[in-house]
Amino acid sequence: MVEKGIISSIEEKTRVMRKLAIDAAVNSGKRGISSHIGPGFSIMEIMATLYFHVLKHNPENPRWEDRDRVILSKGHGVLGLYSALALAGYFSTSLLENYDPDNTELAGHPCMNLDYGIEASTGSLGHGLPMAVGYSIAAKLDKKKFTIYCIVGDGECDEGSIWEAFMTARKYNLDNLVVIIDRNNLQASGTCSEIMDLNDISMKLQAFGWKTREIDGHNIEEIINSLDQSNRPTGHPYAVIAHTVKGKGVSIFENNVSWHSAKLYADNAKIAYEELGF
Amino acid sequence: MIEINNDNITKWSEIGERGTIGVAVADVAKDDANIVVIAADMAKALKDFSALYPDKIFDSGIAEQNMMGVAAGLALYGKIVFAFNFASFITMRSCEQVRDDVAYQNLNVKIIGSQSGYAHGSLGTTHHCIEDMGIFRTMPNMKIISPADGVELIKATREAASIEGPVYIRITGRTNHPIVYSEDFDFHIGKAIQLKNGNDITLIGTGSMVYQALKAAEILEEKGISARVIDMHTIKPLDEDVVMKAAEETKLVVTVEEHNIIGGLGTAVAEVIAEKGDETKLVRMGINDEYVHFASYHTLLERGGLTSGNIADKVISCVGQF
């Protein structure tokens, strides 16, 4: 059982993170720039739980050698990453509240910036997981105790390099690597079932020698339990398949493929702020 | 560090650059515990390294994209990574991983492309690699070295390990690789080496073509043409000063490379001469933008005009014109 206070505290962080993401997106919209809203909102609870409960990290010392690492392989989920990093104190929330795409370190996909807590540059899909695997191999070689968390999209699993990396992680028994798959069943132009049916990811991963667990990716308690050290396997890489809703938290975004990437203007932002209680 | 002596030079010539790379990487690993190696079902080719450091060599299987991503991850952690595979696969199958994961993040990944150019001979065009320098030259942060022989490969590997950021080492030739350097010498990335002085024309070679250029210069000397020979081992950053000096002091510059004449050494030299506004004549020798049918390595070089005799003939025909 996870204490109710912990859950409600993370839920509140998630609410503020969604607000910060809206701030950034609406500032982009003013400049005619689209934002990946759906893919960021589906991972808000996952990112909040990582940064405000699970991770061993220190925003005051972002280059701390023994910190846990997060690599956002689905780089288009960047609003979920930036809002967590800002709220955790890696950089000022004003960088999102007053987001200026012409004067920012925060690109539309993560650009490695260790002082900002951004561990790797991603954006082209199928790249982050192989990097996380390499990172985990190096950490294991040096007998480091930290964990590498890698967030992979379900659409991203269309990429062959993801499955190549799944095999490599098993070969080297990377139990210092935790993969969280954002199973929102929507990709850029339609449902995963329509575009490229992944069927049962857990069974596929198990056939690849992984241990897996399926959770509700918006349920904080389930996320915490799935990432708890005592529930993680030894000697195997481990994947949490987090069933999520793309665009979660704002009715007009939810499960709507057109909000995968779109310009957010004041009218829709107003709806989002109201629904989030701002 | 391994000793550069006659015995070793002879041995490295016999096993070629492709055989020497394992020695070269094992050599640098002695001085730096942070060095690791990854290959894609090619780890056995680096047995000199794996025999000494079995825990520091990884194999991604036949999966070059993943290999390059894993290499980037190892480097993100802080390792100096040597990523090894055939040039055709490591530069093109994993091209986007090189761009995004290695070059963009400016990571310490040293990419070794073995059997570049026509070295795979009769295995066919799928295994040839005439595009790699052109592709990698367009990637910011990337340095490109094409050693002339085994000794220069040893020296280049040491330099690559000692500098920050990505380096591509392009391995050309086969076993019984001709010796260009018969003793130790100073090697610095971006600093070309003049192997022979000459006042009439300049031959600029890279990789396997440095030896051919030297032999061509001997033929030209007999014909009364004084040829300067330059080993342009670094294609990026290019030694522009050496190029301009040759352009100013000799009336013809000829570049020779086992690569498409588009995008590699010849193009890089042409850019320098054109931008400086010099009127020196330039001839680019290399593979003439075509995929050839398979044949043995030396036959492909002969047919492509990439032997000392062909180079000398070309120079003689051009000197008559200019």
Coordinates of C-alpha atoms in Angstrom, one line a residue:
Chain A
M1 CA 0.0 0.0 0.0
V2 CA 1.2 3.4 -0.9
E3 CA 0.3 6.2 1.5
K4 CA -2.6 8.3 0.3
G5 CA -0.6 11.5 1.0
I6 CA 2.1 10.4 -1.4
I7 CA -0.4 9.6 -4.1
S8 CA -2.3 12.9 -3.7
S9 CA 0.9 14.9 -3.7
I10 CA 2.0 13.3 -7.0
E11 CA -1.4 13.8 -8.5
E12 CA -1.2 17.5 -7.6
K13 CA 2.2 17.7 -9.3
T14 CA 0.7 16.1 -12.4
R15 CA -2.0 18.7 -12.5
V16 CA 0.6 21.5 -12.4
M17 CA 2.7 19.8 -15.0
R18 CA -0.2 19.6 -17.4
K19 CA -0.7 23.3 -16.8
L20 CA 3.0 24.1 -17.5
A21 CA 2.7 22.0 -20.7
I22 CA -0.3 24.0 -21.8
D23 CA 1.6 27.2 -21.1
A24 CA 4.5 26.1 -23.4
A25 CA 2.1 24.9 -26.1
V26 CA 0.0 28.0 -26.2
N27 CA 3.1 30.1 -26.4
S28 CA 4.2 28.0 -29.4
G29 CA 0.7 28.3 -30.9
K30 CA 1.0 32.1 -30.8
R31 CA 4.0 31.7 -33.1
G32 CA 2.2 29.3 -35.4
I33 CA 4.2 26.3 -34.0
S34 CA 2.6 22.9 -33.3
S35 CA 3.2 21.1 -30.0
H36 CA 3.1 17.3 -29.3
I37 CA 0.3 17.5 -26.7
G38 CA -1.2 14.0 -26.8
P39 CA 2.2 12.2 -26.4
G40 CA 3.2 14.4 -23.6
F41 CA -0.1 14.2 -21.7
S42 CA -0.2 10.4 -21.8
I43 CA 3.0 10.1 -19.8
M44 CA 2.4 12.9 -17.2
E45 CA 1.6 10.5 -14.3
I46 CA 4.6 8.3 -15.2
M47 CA 7.0 11.3 -15.4
A48 CA 5.6 12.8 -12.2
T49 CA 6.0 9.5 -10.3
L50 CA 9.5 9.1 -11.5
Y51 CA 10.7 12.7 -10.7
F52 CA 8.7 13.1 -7.4
H53 CA 9.0 9.7 -5.9
V54 CA 11.1 7.0 -7.7
L55 CA 14.3 8.6 -8.9
K56 CA 17.4 9.1 -6.9
H57 CA 18.4 12.5 -8.2
N58 CA 19.3 16.0 -7.1
P59 CA 18.2 18.9 -9.3
E60 CA 20.8 21.0 -7.3
N61 CA 23.5 18.8 -8.6
P62 CA 22.3 17.6 -12.0
R63 CA 25.6 15.9 -12.9
W64 CA 25.7 13.8 -9.7
E65 CA 27.5 10.7 -10.8
D66 CA 25.2 8.2 -9.1
R67 CA 21.9 9.7 -10.1
D68 CA 19.3 7.6 -11.8
R69 CA 19.0 8.4 -15.5
V70 CA 15.9 9.0 -17.6
I71 CA 16.0 8.7 -21.3
L72 CA 12.9 9.7 -23.2
S73 CA 13.1 7.5 -26.2
K74 CA 9.8 8.8 -27.4
G75 CA 11.2 12.3 -27.7
H76 CA 7.9 13.8 -28.8
G77 CA 6.7 13.2 -25.3
V78 CA 8.9 16.2 -24.4
L79 CA 6.2 18.3 -22.7
G80 CA 6.0 15.5 -20.1
L81 CA 9.7 15.7 -19.5
Y82 CA 10.1 19.5 -19.5
S83 CA 7.2 20.0 -17.1
A84 CA 8.6 17.4 -14.7
L85 CA 12.1 18.9 -14.9
A86 CA 10.9 22.4 -14.4
L87 CA 8.7 21.5 -11.4
A88 CA 11.5 19.5 -9.9
G89 CA 13.8 22.5 -10.1
Y90 CA 16.2 21.7 -12.9
F91 CA 15.2 25.0 -14.5
S92 CA 12.7 27.7 -13.9
T93 CA 9.0 27.0 -14.6
S94 CA 9.0 30.5 -16.2
L95 CA 10.8 28.9 -19.2
L96 CA 7.6 27.1 -19.9
E97 CA 5.2 29.7 -18.7
N98 CA 6.8 32.3 -21.0
Y99 CA 8.0 29.8 -23.6
D100 CA 9.8 31.5 -26.4
P101 CA 10.8 29.1 -29.2
D102 CA 13.3 31.5 -30.6
N103 CA 15.2 31.9 -27.3
T104 CA 15.2 28.6 -25.4
E105 CA 17.3 25.6 -24.6
L106 CA 14.1 23.6 -24.7
A107 CA 13.6 22.3 -28.3
G108 CA 10.6 20.5 -29.6
H109 CA 12.4 17.3 -29.0
P110 CA 14.9 16.8 -26.1
C111 CA 18.4 18.1 -26.8
M112 CA 21.0 16.7 -24.4
N113 CA 21.7 19.3 -21.6
L114 CA 22.9 17.7 -18.4
D115 CA 22.5 20.9 -16.4
Y116 CA 18.8 20.9 -17.3
G117 CA 18.5 17.2 -16.5
I118 CA 18.2 16.1 -20.1
E119 CA 20.3 13.0 -20.5
A120 CA 20.1 12.4 -24.2
S121 CA 19.0 13.9 -27.5
T122 CA 16.1 12.1 -28.9
G123 CA 13.3 12.7 -31.4
S124 CA 14.0 10.3 -34.2
L125 CA 12.2 7.2 -33.0
G126 CA 14.0 4.0 -32.1
H127 CA 17.2 5.8 -30.9
G128 CA 16.7 6.3 -27.2
L129 CA 16.3 2.7 -26.2
P130 CA 19.6 1.6 -27.8
M131 CA 21.3 4.5 -26.1
A132 CA 19.8 3.5 -22.8
V133 CA 21.0 -0.1 -23.4
G134 CA 24.5 1.2 -24.0
Y135 CA 24.3 3.3 -20.9
S136 CA 23.2 0.3 -18.9
I137 CA 26.0 -1.9 -20.2
A138 CA 28.6 0.8 -19.2
A139 CA 27.0 1.2 -15.7
K140 CA 27.0 -2.5 -15.2
L141 CA 30.6 -2.8 -16.3
D142 CA 31.6 -0.2 -13.7
K143 CA 29.4 -1.8 -11.0
K144 CA 27.2 1.3 -10.6
K145 CA 24.1 1.0 -8.6
F146 CA 21.9 3.5 -10.4
T147 CA 18.9 2.7 -12.6
I148 CA 18.4 3.8 -16.2
Y149 CA 14.7 4.4 -17.0
C150 CA 13.7 4.6 -20.6
I151 CA 10.3 5.6 -21.8
V152 CA 9.3 4.1 -25.2
G153 CA 6.2 4.8 -27.2
D154 CA 4.0 2.0 -28.5
G155 CA 4.1 3.5 -32.0
E156 CA 7.9 3.7 -31.6
C157 CA 7.9 -0.1 -31.3
D158 CA 7.4 -0.2 -35.1
E159 CA 11.1 0.7 -35.4
G160 CA 13.3 -2.4 -35.8
S161 CA 16.1 -0.8 -33.7
I162 CA 13.8 -1.1 -30.7
W163 CA 13.6 -4.9 -31.1
E164 CA 17.4 -5.0 -31.7
A165 CA 17.9 -3.2 -28.5
F166 CA 15.4 -5.5 -26.6
M167 CA 17.6 -8.4 -27.7
T168 CA 20.8 -6.7 -26.6
A169 CA 19.4 -5.9 -23.2
R170 CA 18.5 -9.5 -22.6
K171 CA 21.9 -10.7 -23.9
Y172 CA 23.6 -8.6 -21.3
N173 CA 21.0 -9.3 -18.5
L174 CA 20.5 -5.6 -17.9
D175 CA 18.6 -5.6 -14.7
N176 CA 19.7 -1.9 -14.1
L177 CA 17.4 -0.9 -17.0
V178 CA 13.7 -0.3 -16.7
V179 CA 11.7 0.3 -19.8
I180 CA 8.3 1.9 -19.5
I181 CA 6.2 1.5 -22.7
D182 CA 3.5 4.2 -23.1
R183 CA 0.8 2.0 -24.5
N184 CA -1.7 4.7 -25.6
N185 CA -2.6 2.8 -28.8
L186 CA -2.4 6.0 -30.9
Q187 CA 0.4 7.0 -33.2
A188 CA 0.9 10.0 -35.5
S189 CA -1.8 9.1 -38.1
G190 CA -4.1 6.6 -36.5
T191 CA -4.5 3.8 -34.0
C192 CA -1.6 1.4 -33.5
S193 CA -4.0 -1.4 -34.4
E194 CA -4.6 0.3 -37.8
I195 CA -1.1 1.5 -38.6
M196 CA 0.9 -1.5 -37.4
D197 CA -0.7 -3.8 -34.9
L198 CA 1.7 -4.6 -32.1
N199 CA -0.7 -7.2 -30.6
D200 CA 0.4 -8.3 -27.2
I201 CA 3.7 -6.5 -26.3
S202 CA 4.1 -8.3 -23.0
M203 CA 4.0 -11.7 -24.7
K204 CA 6.5 -10.5 -27.4
L205 CA 8.9 -9.1 -24.7
Q206 CA 8.6 -12.3 -22.7
A207 CA 9.5 -14.3 -25.8
F208 CA 12.6 -12.0 -26.0
G209 CA 13.5 -13.0 -22.4
W210 CA 12.2 -9.9 -20.6
K211 CA 10.1 -9.7 -17.5
T212 CA 7.0 -7.6 -17.9
R213 CA 4.2 -6.1 -15.9
E214 CA 1.1 -4.4 -17.1
I215 CA -0.4 -1.4 -15.3
D216 CA -2.8 1.5 -15.6
G217 CA -0.3 4.3 -16.6
H218 CA -2.4 7.0 -15.0
N219 CA -2.8 5.2 -11.6
I220 CA 0.0 6.6 -9.4
E221 CA -0.1 3.6 -6.9
E222 CA 0.3 1.1 -9.8
I223 CA 3.2 3.1 -11.2
I224 CA 4.9 3.2 -7.9
N225 CA 4.4 -0.5 -7.2
S226 CA 5.6 -1.4 -10.7
L227 CA 8.8 0.5 -10.2
D228 CA 9.5 -0.5 -6.6
Q229 CA 12.8 -2.2 -6.3
S230 CA 11.3 -5.2 -4.6
N231 CA 9.1 -5.8 -7.6
R232 CA 11.9 -5.6 -10.1
P233 CA 13.5 -8.8 -11.4
T234 CA 17.1 -9.7 -10.9
G235 CA 19.1 -10.9 -13.9
H236 CA 16.6 -9.8 -16.5
P237 CA 15.7 -6.5 -18.2
Y238 CA 12.2 -5.4 -17.1
A239 CA 9.5 -3.6 -19.0
V240 CA 6.4 -2.0 -17.6
I241 CA 3.6 -1.7 -20.1
A242 CA 1.7 1.3 -19.0
H243 CA -1.8 1.4 -20.5
T244 CA -2.5 5.1 -21.1
V245 CA -4.8 7.5 -22.8
K246 CA -3.2 9.8 -25.3
G247 CA -3.9 13.4 -24.4
K248 CA -5.0 12.3 -20.9
G249 CA -6.4 15.0 -18.6
V250 CA -8.2 17.3 -21.0
S251 CA -11.3 16.1 -22.6
I252 CA -10.7 17.6 -26.1
F253 CA -7.3 16.0 -26.3
E254 CA -8.1 12.6 -25.0
N255 CA -7.8 9.8 -27.5
N256 CA -7.9 12.3 -30.3
V257 CA -5.2 11.6 -32.9
S258 CA -5.4 15.2 -34.2
W259 CA -3.8 16.3 -31.0
H260 CA -0.7 14.2 -31.6
S261 CA 0.8 17.4 -32.9
A262 CA -1.2 20.5 -33.3
K263 CA -1.2 24.2 -32.8
L264 CA -2.8 25.2 -29.5
Y265 CA -4.6 28.5 -29.5
A266 CA -6.2 30.5 -26.7
D267 CA -9.7 29.0 -27.2
N268 CA -8.6 25.4 -26.6
A269 CA -6.1 26.5 -24.0
K270 CA -8.9 28.1 -22.0
I271 CA -10.8 24.8 -22.0
A272 CA -7.7 23.0 -20.9
Y273 CA -6.9 25.4 -18.0
E274 CA -10.5 25.2 -16.8
E275 CA -10.6 21.4 -16.8
L276 CA -7.3 21.3 -15.0
G277 CA -8.6 23.8 -12.4
F278 CA -6.6 26.9 -13.3
Chain B
M1 CA 52.5 1.8 -26.4
I2 CA 53.4 -0.7 -29.0
E3 CA 56.8 -0.2 -30.6
I4 CA 57.0 1.0 -34.2
N5 CA 59.9 -1.1 -35.5
N6 CA 60.8 -3.0 -38.7
D7 CA 59.3 -6.3 -37.5
N8 CA 56.0 -4.7 -36.6
I9 CA 55.8 -2.6 -39.7
T10 CA 56.4 -5.7 -41.8
K11 CA 53.7 -7.6 -39.8
W12 CA 51.1 -4.8 -40.1
S13 CA 51.8 -4.7 -43.9
E14 CA 51.2 -8.4 -44.1
I15 CA 47.9 -8.4 -42.2
G16 CA 46.8 -5.1 -43.8
E17 CA 45.0 -2.2 -42.1
R18 CA 42.0 -4.5 -41.5
G19 CA 44.1 -6.8 -39.5
T20 CA 46.1 -4.1 -37.8
I21 CA 43.0 -2.3 -36.3
G22 CA 42.8 -4.9 -33.5
V23 CA 46.4 -4.2 -32.6
A24 CA 45.8 -0.5 -32.7
V25 CA 42.8 -0.5 -30.4
A26 CA 44.5 -2.9 -28.0
D27 CA 47.4 -0.5 -28.0
V28 CA 45.4 2.5 -26.9
A29 CA 43.4 0.5 -24.4
K30 CA 46.6 -0.2 -22.5
D31 CA 46.9 3.4 -21.5
D32 CA 43.2 4.1 -21.0
A33 CA 41.0 1.9 -18.9
N34 CA 38.0 3.7 -20.2
I35 CA 38.1 2.3 -23.7
V36 CA 35.5 -0.2 -24.8
V37 CA 34.7 -1.8 -28.1
I38 CA 31.4 -2.7 -29.8
A39 CA 31.0 -4.6 -33.0
A40 CA 28.1 -6.1 -35.0
D41 CA 29.0 -9.8 -35.3
M42 CA 32.5 -8.7 -36.1
A43 CA 34.1 -8.9 -32.7
K44 CA 36.4 -11.7 -33.7
A45 CA 38.2 -9.4 -36.1
L46 CA 39.4 -7.6 -33.0
K47 CA 40.9 -10.6 -31.3
D48 CA 44.0 -8.7 -30.3
F49 CA 41.7 -6.5 -28.2
S50 CA 39.3 -9.2 -27.0
A51 CA 42.2 -11.5 -25.8
L52 CA 43.4 -8.8 -23.4
Y53 CA 40.0 -7.2 -22.5
P54 CA 37.2 -9.8 -22.9
D55 CA 35.0 -7.8 -20.5
K56 CA 35.3 -4.6 -22.6
I57 CA 34.1 -5.8 -25.9
F58 CA 30.5 -6.0 -26.8
D59 CA 28.6 -7.4 -29.8
S60 CA 25.2 -6.2 -30.8
G61 CA 24.6 -9.0 -33.3
I62 CA 23.9 -8.2 -36.9
A63 CA 22.2 -5.0 -36.0
E64 CA 24.2 -1.9 -36.9
Q65 CA 21.6 0.7 -36.0
N66 CA 21.4 -0.7 -32.5
M67 CA 25.1 -1.0 -32.4
M68 CA 25.6 2.7 -33.0
G69 CA 22.9 3.6 -30.5
V70 CA 24.5 1.4 -27.9
A71 CA 27.9 2.9 -28.7
A72 CA 26.4 6.4 -28.1
G73 CA 24.9 5.2 -24.8
L74 CA 28.3 3.8 -23.7
A75 CA 29.8 7.2 -24.6
L76 CA 27.0 9.1 -22.8
Y77 CA 28.0 7.3 -19.7
G78 CA 31.6 8.4 -20.2
K79 CA 33.3 5.6 -22.1
I80 CA 35.6 6.0 -25.1
V81 CA 34.0 3.7 -27.6
F82 CA 35.5 2.1 -30.7
A83 CA 32.6 0.9 -32.9
F84 CA 33.8 -1.5 -35.6
N85 CA 32.2 -3.0 -38.7
F86 CA 32.5 -3.1 -42.4
A87 CA 32.6 0.5 -43.7
S88 CA 29.6 0.0 -46.0
F89 CA 27.3 -1.1 -43.1
I90 CA 28.7 1.1 -40.3
T91 CA 28.4 4.3 -42.3
M92 CA 25.1 3.7 -44.1
R93 CA 23.0 1.2 -42.2
S94 CA 23.6 3.1 -39.0
C95 CA 23.9 6.5 -40.7
E96 CA 21.1 8.3 -38.8
Q97 CA 22.3 6.9 -35.5
V98 CA 25.7 8.4 -36.3
R99 CA 24.1 11.7 -37.1
D100 CA 21.7 12.0 -34.2
D101 CA 23.3 9.9 -31.4
V102 CA 27.0 10.4 -32.1
A103 CA 27.6 13.6 -34.1
Y104 CA 24.8 15.7 -32.8
Q105 CA 25.6 14.9 -29.2
N106 CA 29.3 15.2 -30.0
L107 CA 30.1 12.0 -28.3
N108 CA 33.4 10.0 -27.9
V109 CA 32.6 7.4 -30.4
K110 CA 35.4 6.4 -32.8
I111 CA 33.8 4.7 -35.8
I112 CA 36.0 2.2 -37.6
G113 CA 34.9 1.3 -41.1
S114 CA 36.8 -1.7 -42.3
Q115 CA 37.3 -2.7 -46.0
S116 CA 36.2 0.6 -47.4
G117 CA 36.5 1.4 -51.1
Y118 CA 36.8 -1.6 -53.3
A119 CA 38.5 -3.8 -50.6
H120 CA 35.7 -6.4 -50.7
G121 CA 36.3 -6.7 -54.5
S122 CA 34.3 -9.7 -55.8
L123 CA 31.8 -9.7 -53.0
G124 CA 30.1 -6.9 -55.0
T125 CA 28.7 -3.5 -54.7
T126 CA 26.7 -4.2 -51.5
H127 CA 30.0 -4.6 -49.7
H128 CA 31.9 -1.9 -51.5
C129 CA 32.0 1.6 -49.9
I130 CA 32.6 4.6 -52.1
E131 CA 30.2 7.0 -50.4
D132 CA 31.4 7.1 -46.7
M133 CA 33.6 10.2 -46.8
G134 CA 30.9 12.1 -48.7
I135 CA 28.2 11.2 -46.2
F136 CA 30.3 11.9 -43.0
R137 CA 31.9 15.1 -44.3
T138 CA 28.4 16.7 -44.1
M139 CA 28.0 15.9 -40.4
P140 CA 29.1 18.7 -38.0
N141 CA 31.5 17.5 -35.3
M142 CA 32.7 14.5 -37.3
K143 CA 36.4 14.1 -38.1
I144 CA 37.5 11.7 -40.9
I145 CA 40.9 10.0 -41.1
S146 CA 41.9 7.6 -43.9
P147 CA 45.3 6.1 -43.0
A148 CA 47.8 5.2 -45.8
D149 CA 49.1 2.1 -44.1
G150 CA 49.3 0.1 -40.9
V151 CA 51.7 2.4 -39.2
E152 CA 49.6 5.4 -39.9
L153 CA 46.5 3.5 -38.7
I154 CA 48.3 2.8 -35.4
K155 CA 49.2 6.6 -35.1
A156 CA 45.7 7.7 -36.2
T157 CA 44.0 5.4 -33.6
R158 CA 46.1 6.9 -30.8
E159 CA 45.1 10.4 -32.0
A160 CA 41.5 9.5 -32.3
A161 CA 41.5 8.0 -28.7
S162 CA 43.1 11.1 -27.3
I163 CA 40.8 13.8 -28.7
E164 CA 37.2 14.6 -27.6
G165 CA 34.3 13.8 -30.0
P166 CA 33.5 11.6 -32.9
V167 CA 36.1 10.3 -35.4
Y168 CA 35.6 8.1 -38.4
I169 CA 38.6 6.0 -39.3
R170 CA 38.3 4.7 -42.9
I171 CA 40.2 1.5 -43.5
T172 CA 41.2 0.7 -47.0
G173 CA 43.2 -2.0 -48.8
R174 CA 43.7 -5.7 -48.2
T175 CA 46.3 -7.9 -46.7
N176 CA 49.9 -7.3 -47.9
H177 CA 49.2 -3.6 -47.8
P178 CA 52.2 -1.7 -49.3
I179 CA 54.3 0.2 -46.7
V180 CA 54.3 4.0 -47.0
Y181 CA 55.9 4.7 -43.6
S182 CA 59.0 2.6 -42.9
E183 CA 59.7 4.3 -39.6
D184 CA 57.9 6.3 -36.9
F185 CA 56.8 9.8 -37.7
D186 CA 54.7 12.7 -36.4
F187 CA 51.0 12.4 -36.9
H188 CA 48.4 15.1 -36.1
I189 CA 44.8 15.1 -37.2
G190 CA 44.2 17.8 -39.8
K191 CA 47.9 18.2 -40.6
A192 CA 48.8 16.6 -44.0
I193 CA 52.2 15.0 -44.5
Q194 CA 54.4 15.9 -47.5
L195 CA 56.1 12.7 -48.5
K196 CA 58.0 14.0 -51.5
N197 CA 58.9 17.4 -52.7
G198 CA 58.2 18.5 -56.3
N199 CA 57.7 21.7 -58.2
D200 CA 55.7 20.9 -61.3
I201 CA 52.6 19.2 -60.1
T202 CA 51.1 17.9 -56.8
L203 CA 49.6 14.5 -56.2
I204 CA 47.3 14.5 -53.1
G205 CA 46.4 11.0 -52.0
T206 CA 44.4 9.5 -49.2
G207 CA 44.2 5.9 -47.8
S208 CA 45.3 3.2 -50.2
M209 CA 46.0 5.8 -52.9
V210 CA 48.9 7.4 -51.1
Y211 CA 51.2 4.5 -52.0
Q212 CA 50.0 4.6 -55.6
A213 CA 50.6 8.4 -55.8
L214 CA 54.2 7.8 -54.5
K215 CA 54.9 5.2 -57.2
A216 CA 53.3 7.4 -59.8
A217 CA 55.7 10.2 -58.8
E218 CA 58.6 7.9 -59.5
I219 CA 57.3 7.2 -63.0
L220 CA 56.8 10.9 -63.6
E221 CA 60.3 11.7 -62.3
E222 CA 61.7 9.5 -65.1
K223 CA 59.7 11.5 -67.6
G224 CA 61.1 14.7 -66.2
I225 CA 58.0 15.8 -64.3
S226 CA 58.7 16.8 -60.7
A227 CA 55.7 15.7 -58.6
R228 CA 55.0 16.7 -55.0
V229 CA 53.2 13.9 -53.0
I230 CA 51.0 14.7 -50.1
D231 CA 49.4 12.2 -47.7
M232 CA 46.1 13.8 -46.9
H233 CA 45.2 11.4 -44.1
T234 CA 42.6 13.7 -42.6
I235 CA 39.8 14.5 -44.9
K236 CA 38.0 16.5 -42.3
P237 CA 39.2 18.9 -41.1
L238 CA 41.2 19.3 -44.3
D239 CA 44.6 20.9 -44.2
E240 CA 43.8 23.9 -46.3
D241 CA 47.2 25.4 -46.0
V242 CA 48.9 22.5 -47.7
V243 CA 46.3 22.5 -50.5
M244 CA 46.8 26.3 -51.1
K245 CA 50.6 26.0 -51.0
A246 CA 50.4 23.2 -53.6
A247 CA 48.0 25.3 -55.7
E248 CA 50.4 28.3 -55.6
E249 CA 53.6 26.5 -56.1
T250 CA 52.7 23.8 -58.7
K251 CA 50.7 24.2 -61.9
L252 CA 48.5 21.1 -61.5
V253 CA 46.9 19.4 -58.4
V254 CA 45.7 15.9 -58.8
T255 CA 43.6 14.2 -56.0
V256 CA 43.5 10.4 -55.9
E257 CA 41.1 8.5 -53.7
E258 CA 39.4 5.1 -53.6
H259 CA 36.0 6.8 -53.2
N260 CA 33.5 8.4 -55.5
I261 CA 35.0 11.6 -56.9
I262 CA 31.9 13.3 -55.6
G263 CA 32.0 14.1 -51.9
G264 CA 35.4 12.9 -50.8
L265 CA 39.0 14.2 -51.0
G266 CA 38.7 15.7 -54.5
T267 CA 35.6 17.6 -53.6
A268 CA 37.1 18.9 -50.4
V269 CA 40.2 20.1 -52.2
A270 CA 38.1 21.6 -55.0
E271 CA 36.1 23.6 -52.4
V272 CA 39.3 25.1 -51.0
I273 CA 40.9 26.0 -54.3
A274 CA 37.6 27.4 -55.7
E275 CA 36.8 29.5 -52.6
K276 CA 40.3 30.9 -52.5
G277 CA 39.9 32.0 -56.1
D278 CA 43.1 30.3 -57.3
E279 CA 43.3 29.4 -61.0
T280 CA 45.3 26.2 -60.5
K281 CA 44.1 23.3 -62.5
L282 CA 42.6 20.5 -60.5
V283 CA 42.0 16.9 -61.6
R284 CA 40.0 14.5 -59.4
M285 CA 40.9 10.9 -59.7
G286 CA 38.7 8.3 -58.0
I287 CA 35.6 6.3 -58.7
N288 CA 33.7 8.1 -61.5
D289 CA 30.2 8.1 -59.9
E290 CA 29.3 4.6 -61.0
Y291 CA 28.6 1.2 -59.4
V292 CA 31.0 -1.2 -61.1
H293 CA 30.5 -4.9 -61.6
F294 CA 32.4 -7.1 -59.2
A295 CA 35.9 -8.3 -59.7
S296 CA 39.0 -8.8 -57.6
Y297 CA 40.3 -5.8 -55.7
H298 CA 43.3 -5.1 -57.8
T299 CA 41.4 -5.6 -61.0
L300 CA 38.8 -3.0 -59.8
L301 CA 41.6 -0.6 -59.1
E302 CA 43.2 -1.2 -62.5
R303 CA 39.9 -0.8 -64.3
G304 CA 39.1 2.3 -62.4
G305 CA 42.4 4.0 -63.2
L306 CA 43.5 3.9 -59.6
T307 CA 47.1 2.5 -60.0
S308 CA 50.4 4.3 -60.2
G309 CA 50.6 3.8 -64.0
N310 CA 47.2 5.2 -64.6
I311 CA 47.8 8.1 -62.3
A312 CA 51.1 8.9 -64.1
D313 CA 49.4 8.6 -67.5
K314 CA 46.7 11.0 -66.4
V315 CA 49.2 13.6 -65.2
I316 CA 51.2 13.4 -68.4
S317 CA 48.0 13.9 -70.5
C318 CA 47.0 16.9 -68.4
V319 CA 50.5 18.5 -68.3
G320 CA 50.4 18.6 -72.0
Q321 CA 47.1 20.5 -71.9
F322 CA 48.0 23.1 -69.3

